[in-house]
Amino acid sequence: MTEFWLISAPGEKTCQQTWDKMMAATTRTNNLSVNHKFSIPDLKVGTLDVLVGLSDELAKLDSFVESVVKKVAQYMADVLEDSRDKVQENLLANGVDLITYITRFQWDMAKYPIKQSLKNISEIISKQVTQIDNDLKARASAYNNLKGNLQNLERKNAGSLLTRSLADIVKKENFVLDSEYLITLLVVVPKTSYPDWQKTYETLAEMVVPRSSNLLFEDSDSGLFSVTLFRKAIDDFKHKARENKFTVRDFQYNEEEMKADKEEMTRLSTDKKKQFVNLKHLESHFLDSTSCGFLVF
C-alpha cells in the first residue's frame, strides 16, 4: 500500500525555493521519498480567533468525511459481490486512480470559491458530504432489502426437499386437478426407505389409488413421490405416513401463484443487476467525498 504524507515546509522567499530545498533534502542525496506539489490556492484565512474556532469543527468534519468515503467504498464492494477484485478499478476520482488524483490534486474553484471565507467553505463541504451520506444510506437500505428478499426466495428454491419450494420441480401433469373426489399428495421419502414406500403406500389408508405413486425428483438424501387418493382419506394417510417416517408436504398446485413466484425471482434478479449500473453514481460520490476529504485536511 502506498503511503502519502501531506507536509508543510518552512517558507523561503518563494514557493519554488521552498520546493527546491525540500527536494534537495529528501530526494537528491538519499531518496527518502517521491515528492509532488499539492497546490492549495490563497484562501481567506481570517483572524486567529476564526481559525481557532474552526479547528474543532474541521476535526469533526474530517472524521465524518473519512467515514463517508469508507462507506462509499464498502457499498461498492457489496454491490460488486463476487467481482470484488474489481473494486479498486472502480474507485476512481475524476476518471483516474487515487494515486494519480492525489499527486495531481487541483482545487475545484467552481464548487469551493476561494473568495468565500473558510467557515463558508467548510459549511459547503459539510452540506455536500451530508447529502452523499443520506443518499448512500437510502441506496444501501434499498439494496439490502432487495438482496434480502432475493436470498429468501433463493433459499426457498434450495435446501432439503422437506422445506424447499417445489414450484420448479413439479408439473401440471403430475397432479389430478379439479376433481371432486381425488387429490394428489406429495411425499418426501428417505432414500433408504424407498422399498418400504413402494410396499406400503397403497395400504397406508383406504382409498389410495393403486400404482399411482411416481418419483418426481430426488436429492442426495430423499425423493419426492406423488400419490393419488380420495380426499376423505387425507388425514388418515398423513397420520400413517408420519408413523412410517414419510413426510407429506403441504402443497397445492396453483399455476398462477407459481408463475408469480418465478416472476418475482426474475424481477429481483434484474433489479439487483441494475445496481451495477449505479456504479457510475457511486464513483461520483467517491470523487466528491474524496475531494472533500482533501479540502478539509
Short mmCIF file of C-alpha atoms in Angstrom, two decimals:
data_model
loop_
_atom_site.label_atom_id
_atom_site.label_comp_id
_atom_site.label_asym_id
_atom_site.label_seq_id
_atom_site.Cartn_x
_atom_site.Cartn_y
_atom_site.Cartn_z
CA MET A 1 0.00 0.00 0.00
CA THR A 2 1.33 3.44 -0.95
CA GLU A 3 1.67 5.87 1.95
CA PHE A 4 1.25 9.60 1.47
CA TRP A 5 2.23 12.45 3.77
CA LEU A 6 0.89 15.96 3.36
CA ILE A 7 3.57 18.24 4.78
CA SER A 8 4.22 21.95 5.07
CA ALA A 9 7.76 23.30 4.87
CA PRO A 10 9.25 26.50 6.30
CA GLY A 11 8.72 29.24 3.77
CA GLU A 12 11.56 30.70 1.73
CA LYS A 13 11.24 33.85 -0.32
CA THR A 14 9.32 31.96 -2.99
CA CYS A 15 7.41 28.67 -3.08
CA GLN A 16 9.84 27.36 -5.68
CA GLN A 17 12.79 27.97 -3.37
CA THR A 18 11.00 26.05 -0.61
CA TRP A 19 10.30 23.21 -3.04
CA ASP A 20 13.92 23.07 -4.25
CA LYS A 21 15.21 22.98 -0.68
CA MET A 22 12.85 20.15 0.29
CA MET A 23 13.73 18.17 -2.85
CA ALA A 24 17.41 18.53 -2.06
CA ALA A 25 16.88 17.28 1.50
CA THR A 26 14.63 14.32 0.70
CA THR A 27 15.39 13.04 -2.79
CA ARG A 28 18.62 14.23 -4.36
CA THR A 29 21.00 12.75 -1.82
CA ASN A 30 19.18 9.95 -0.03
CA ASN A 31 15.98 9.02 -1.94
CA LEU A 32 13.77 9.26 1.14
CA SER A 33 10.62 9.99 -0.82
CA VAL A 34 8.94 10.81 -4.12
CA ASN A 35 7.55 14.33 -3.84
CA HIS A 36 4.65 16.05 -5.57
CA LYS A 37 3.38 19.57 -5.23
CA PHE A 38 -0.01 19.79 -3.53
CA SER A 39 -1.48 23.02 -4.84
CA ILE A 40 -3.68 24.99 -2.46
CA PRO A 41 -4.94 28.44 -3.52
CA ASP A 42 -4.68 31.54 -1.36
CA LEU A 43 -7.69 31.24 0.91
CA LYS A 44 -9.38 33.83 3.08
CA VAL A 45 -7.71 32.78 6.29
CA GLY A 46 -9.25 35.44 8.51
CA THR A 47 -8.25 36.12 12.09
CA LEU A 48 -6.60 33.78 14.57
CA ASP A 49 -9.86 33.62 16.54
CA VAL A 50 -11.66 32.39 13.43
CA LEU A 51 -9.04 29.69 12.85
CA VAL A 52 -9.19 28.54 16.46
CA GLY A 53 -12.97 28.43 16.29
CA LEU A 54 -12.83 26.34 13.11
CA SER A 55 -10.23 23.87 14.33
CA ASP A 56 -12.65 21.70 16.33
CA GLU A 57 -15.31 21.83 13.61
CA LEU A 58 -12.81 20.82 10.93
CA ALA A 59 -11.55 17.93 13.06
CA LYS A 60 -15.11 16.60 13.35
CA LEU A 61 -15.75 17.22 9.66
CA ASP A 62 -12.55 15.39 8.77
CA SER A 63 -13.70 12.29 10.68
CA PHE A 64 -17.15 12.49 9.11
CA VAL A 65 -15.77 12.79 5.58
CA GLU A 66 -13.42 9.86 6.14
CA SER A 67 -16.29 7.68 7.36
CA VAL A 68 -18.40 8.55 4.30
CA VAL A 69 -15.52 7.76 1.91
CA LYS A 70 -15.18 4.34 3.57
CA LYS A 71 -18.96 3.79 3.35
CA VAL A 72 -18.96 4.52 -0.38
CA ALA A 73 -16.07 2.09 -0.93
CA GLN A 74 -17.74 -0.59 1.20
CA TYR A 75 -21.08 -0.19 -0.57
CA MET A 76 -19.34 -0.51 -3.93
CA ALA A 77 -17.71 -3.73 -2.70
CA ASP A 78 -21.11 -5.03 -1.56
CA VAL A 79 -22.68 -4.32 -4.94
CA LEU A 80 -19.81 -5.97 -6.82
CA GLU A 81 -20.06 -9.08 -4.57
CA ASP A 82 -18.26 -11.88 -6.46
CA SER A 83 -16.37 -9.29 -8.52
CA ARG A 84 -14.76 -7.60 -5.52
CA ASP A 85 -11.41 -7.82 -7.25
CA LYS A 86 -12.76 -5.04 -9.49
CA VAL A 87 -13.42 -2.65 -6.60
CA GLN A 88 -10.06 -0.94 -6.95
CA GLU A 89 -10.56 -0.21 -10.63
CA ASN A 90 -13.96 1.33 -9.86
CA LEU A 91 -12.67 3.55 -7.07
CA LEU A 92 -11.82 6.40 -9.39
CA ALA A 93 -11.69 10.14 -8.87
CA ASN A 94 -12.15 12.28 -11.98
CA GLY A 95 -11.66 9.13 -14.04
CA VAL A 96 -8.20 8.37 -12.66
CA ASP A 97 -6.87 6.12 -9.90
CA LEU A 98 -6.41 7.55 -6.43
CA ILE A 99 -2.63 7.83 -6.61
CA THR A 100 -2.85 9.90 -9.78
CA TYR A 101 -5.65 12.01 -8.31
CA ILE A 102 -3.68 12.73 -5.13
CA THR A 103 -0.42 13.57 -6.88
CA ARG A 104 -2.20 15.88 -9.36
CA PHE A 105 -4.76 17.35 -7.00
CA GLN A 106 -6.39 20.58 -8.14
CA TRP A 107 -8.73 22.77 -6.09
CA ASP A 108 -12.23 22.96 -7.60
CA MET A 109 -12.79 26.70 -7.80
CA ALA A 110 -16.37 26.31 -9.04
CA LYS A 111 -17.54 24.20 -6.11
CA TYR A 112 -15.45 25.86 -3.45
CA PRO A 113 -14.90 29.54 -4.37
CA ILE A 114 -11.78 30.89 -2.70
CA LYS A 115 -13.47 34.26 -2.25
CA GLN A 116 -15.65 32.59 0.39
CA SER A 117 -14.49 32.50 3.99
CA LEU A 118 -13.06 29.28 5.42
CA LYS A 119 -16.18 28.86 7.52
CA ASN A 120 -18.41 29.11 4.44
CA ILE A 121 -16.26 26.64 2.53
CA SER A 122 -16.39 24.19 5.45
CA GLU A 123 -20.19 24.53 5.52
CA ILE A 124 -20.36 23.85 1.77
CA ILE A 125 -18.26 20.71 2.27
CA SER A 126 -20.33 19.59 5.26
CA LYS A 127 -23.58 20.03 3.34
CA GLN A 128 -22.27 18.16 0.31
CA VAL A 129 -20.94 15.21 2.31
CA THR A 130 -24.16 15.04 4.35
CA GLN A 131 -26.14 14.78 1.11
CA ILE A 132 -23.83 12.00 -0.08
CA ASP A 133 -24.24 10.18 3.25
CA ASN A 134 -28.04 10.46 3.16
CA ASP A 135 -28.20 9.25 -0.45
CA LEU A 136 -25.87 6.38 0.38
CA LYS A 137 -27.99 5.33 3.36
CA ALA A 138 -31.12 5.27 1.19
CA ARG A 139 -29.39 3.30 -1.56
CA ALA A 140 -27.80 0.86 0.89
CA SER A 141 -31.13 0.28 2.64
CA ALA A 142 -32.92 -0.36 -0.66
CA TYR A 143 -30.11 -2.65 -1.84
CA ASN A 144 -30.05 -4.65 1.40
CA ASN A 145 -33.84 -5.10 1.28
CA LEU A 146 -33.61 -6.23 -2.33
CA LYS A 147 -30.75 -8.59 -1.55
CA GLY A 148 -32.58 -10.00 1.49
CA ASN A 149 -35.79 -10.63 -0.47
CA LEU A 150 -33.85 -12.34 -3.25
CA GLN A 151 -31.93 -14.50 -0.77
CA ASN A 152 -35.20 -15.55 0.88
CA LEU A 153 -36.58 -16.67 -2.48
CA GLU A 154 -33.32 -18.42 -3.35
CA ARG A 155 -33.41 -20.26 -0.02
CA LYS A 156 -36.93 -21.44 -0.81
CA ASN A 157 -35.63 -22.94 -4.04
CA ALA A 158 -32.71 -24.70 -2.39
CA GLY A 159 -32.07 -26.98 0.53
CA SER A 160 -33.86 -30.10 1.66
CA LEU A 161 -36.96 -31.47 -0.02
CA LEU A 162 -38.61 -31.15 3.38
CA THR A 163 -38.52 -27.35 3.21
CA ARG A 164 -37.64 -26.09 -0.26
CA SER A 165 -40.12 -24.74 -2.77
CA LEU A 166 -41.47 -27.39 -5.11
CA ALA A 167 -42.66 -24.97 -7.78
CA ASP A 168 -39.69 -25.59 -10.09
CA ILE A 169 -39.87 -29.36 -9.60
CA VAL A 170 -43.46 -30.39 -10.20
CA LYS A 171 -45.51 -30.14 -13.38
CA LYS A 172 -49.21 -29.90 -14.04
CA GLU A 173 -49.35 -33.46 -15.38
CA ASN A 174 -48.11 -34.77 -12.00
CA PHE A 175 -51.46 -33.94 -10.39
CA VAL A 176 -55.09 -34.90 -10.53
CA LEU A 177 -56.73 -31.48 -10.68
CA ASP A 178 -60.30 -30.21 -10.48
CA SER A 179 -61.61 -33.50 -9.11
CA GLU A 180 -64.35 -33.51 -6.51
CA TYR A 181 -63.16 -36.80 -5.02
CA LEU A 182 -59.49 -37.34 -5.84
CA ILE A 183 -56.37 -35.44 -4.78
CA THR A 184 -52.65 -35.85 -5.39
CA LEU A 185 -50.29 -35.53 -2.43
CA LEU A 186 -46.53 -35.07 -2.48
CA VAL A 187 -44.49 -37.18 -0.07
CA VAL A 188 -40.81 -36.91 0.89
CA VAL A 189 -39.29 -40.35 1.40
CA PRO A 190 -35.72 -41.00 2.65
CA LYS A 191 -33.70 -42.87 0.03
CA THR A 192 -33.13 -45.73 2.45
CA SER A 193 -36.92 -46.13 2.73
CA TYR A 194 -37.75 -46.36 -0.99
CA PRO A 195 -38.50 -50.11 -0.78
CA ASP A 196 -40.76 -49.59 2.26
CA TRP A 197 -42.64 -46.82 0.47
CA GLN A 198 -43.28 -48.93 -2.60
CA LYS A 199 -44.50 -51.81 -0.44
CA THR A 200 -46.75 -49.84 1.88
CA TYR A 201 -48.07 -46.62 0.30
CA GLU A 202 -51.18 -48.31 -1.15
CA THR A 203 -52.15 -49.60 2.31
CA LEU A 204 -51.34 -46.55 4.46
CA ALA A 205 -55.01 -45.63 4.21
CA GLU A 206 -58.12 -46.82 2.49
CA MET A 207 -58.96 -45.43 -0.94
CA VAL A 208 -55.38 -44.93 -2.18
CA VAL A 209 -55.31 -45.29 -5.96
CA PRO A 210 -53.19 -48.37 -6.79
CA ARG A 211 -49.93 -47.80 -8.72
CA SER A 212 -50.46 -44.03 -8.52
CA SER A 213 -47.07 -43.22 -6.97
CA ASN A 214 -44.29 -41.73 -9.11
CA LEU A 215 -40.83 -40.47 -8.23
CA LEU A 216 -40.75 -36.83 -9.35
CA PHE A 217 -37.41 -35.65 -8.01
CA GLU A 218 -34.62 -36.65 -5.67
CA ASP A 219 -31.67 -35.05 -3.94
CA SER A 220 -28.79 -36.65 -2.07
CA ASP A 221 -30.97 -37.71 0.88
CA SER A 222 -34.59 -38.08 -0.20
CA GLY A 223 -37.02 -38.47 -3.05
CA LEU A 224 -40.26 -36.66 -3.80
CA PHE A 225 -43.11 -39.03 -4.64
CA SER A 226 -46.62 -38.27 -5.81
CA VAL A 227 -49.57 -40.38 -4.72
CA THR A 228 -53.27 -40.08 -5.54
CA LEU A 229 -56.09 -40.92 -3.14
CA PHE A 230 -59.63 -39.99 -2.23
CA ARG A 231 -59.96 -36.69 -0.37
CA LYS A 232 -61.75 -38.30 2.58
CA ALA A 233 -58.65 -40.40 3.29
CA ILE A 234 -56.19 -37.48 3.54
CA ASP A 235 -55.99 -37.24 7.34
CA ASP A 236 -55.63 -40.98 7.84
CA PHE A 237 -52.98 -41.19 5.13
CA LYS A 238 -50.95 -38.33 6.65
CA HIS A 239 -51.08 -39.94 10.09
CA LYS A 240 -49.92 -43.34 8.85
CA ALA A 241 -47.25 -41.75 6.65
CA ARG A 242 -45.84 -39.87 9.65
CA GLU A 243 -45.66 -43.14 11.63
CA ASN A 244 -43.54 -44.61 8.83
CA LYS A 245 -41.28 -41.52 8.66
CA PHE A 246 -42.72 -40.40 5.33
CA THR A 247 -43.35 -36.64 5.19
CA VAL A 248 -46.40 -35.32 3.34
CA ARG A 249 -45.64 -31.84 2.02
CA ASP A 250 -48.36 -29.21 2.40
CA PHE A 251 -48.57 -28.26 -1.26
CA GLN A 252 -51.36 -27.32 -3.63
CA TYR A 253 -50.68 -26.91 -7.31
CA ASN A 254 -51.54 -23.33 -8.25
CA GLU A 255 -50.22 -22.24 -11.61
CA GLU A 256 -50.84 -18.54 -11.01
CA GLU A 257 -49.01 -18.48 -7.67
CA MET A 258 -46.08 -20.43 -9.10
CA LYS A 259 -45.88 -18.07 -12.07
CA ALA A 260 -45.98 -15.07 -9.71
CA ASP A 261 -43.10 -16.52 -7.64
CA LYS A 262 -40.97 -17.06 -10.74
CA GLU A 263 -41.73 -13.54 -11.99
CA GLU A 264 -40.80 -12.12 -8.59
CA MET A 265 -37.50 -14.00 -8.66
CA THR A 266 -36.78 -12.67 -12.16
CA ARG A 267 -37.71 -9.13 -11.14
CA LEU A 268 -35.49 -9.17 -8.06
CA SER A 269 -32.57 -10.62 -10.01
CA THR A 270 -32.99 -7.94 -12.67
CA ASP A 271 -33.23 -5.17 -10.07
CA LYS A 272 -30.11 -6.46 -8.38
CA LYS A 273 -28.18 -6.42 -11.65
CA LYS A 274 -29.28 -2.83 -12.16
CA GLN A 275 -27.20 -1.92 -9.12
CA PHE A 276 -24.13 -2.35 -11.32
CA VAL A 277 -25.43 0.49 -13.47
CA ASN A 278 -25.36 2.67 -10.35
CA LEU A 279 -21.60 2.22 -10.02
CA LYS A 280 -21.09 5.41 -12.04
CA HIS A 281 -23.21 7.22 -9.47
CA LEU A 282 -21.09 5.70 -6.70
CA GLU A 283 -17.93 6.75 -8.49
CA SER A 284 -19.26 10.31 -8.48
CA HIS A 285 -19.93 10.05 -4.75
CA PHE A 286 -16.46 8.63 -4.19
CA LEU A 287 -14.90 11.50 -6.13
CA ASP A 288 -16.90 14.15 -4.27
CA SER A 289 -16.31 12.68 -0.82
CA THR A 290 -12.60 12.11 -1.51
CA SER A 291 -12.23 15.67 -2.79
CA CYS A 292 -13.91 16.96 0.34
CA GLY A 293 -11.50 14.92 2.43
CA PHE A 294 -8.50 16.66 0.92
CA LEU A 295 -10.13 20.06 1.21
CA VAL A 296 -10.84 19.55 4.91
CA PHE A 297 -7.34 18.25 5.51
#
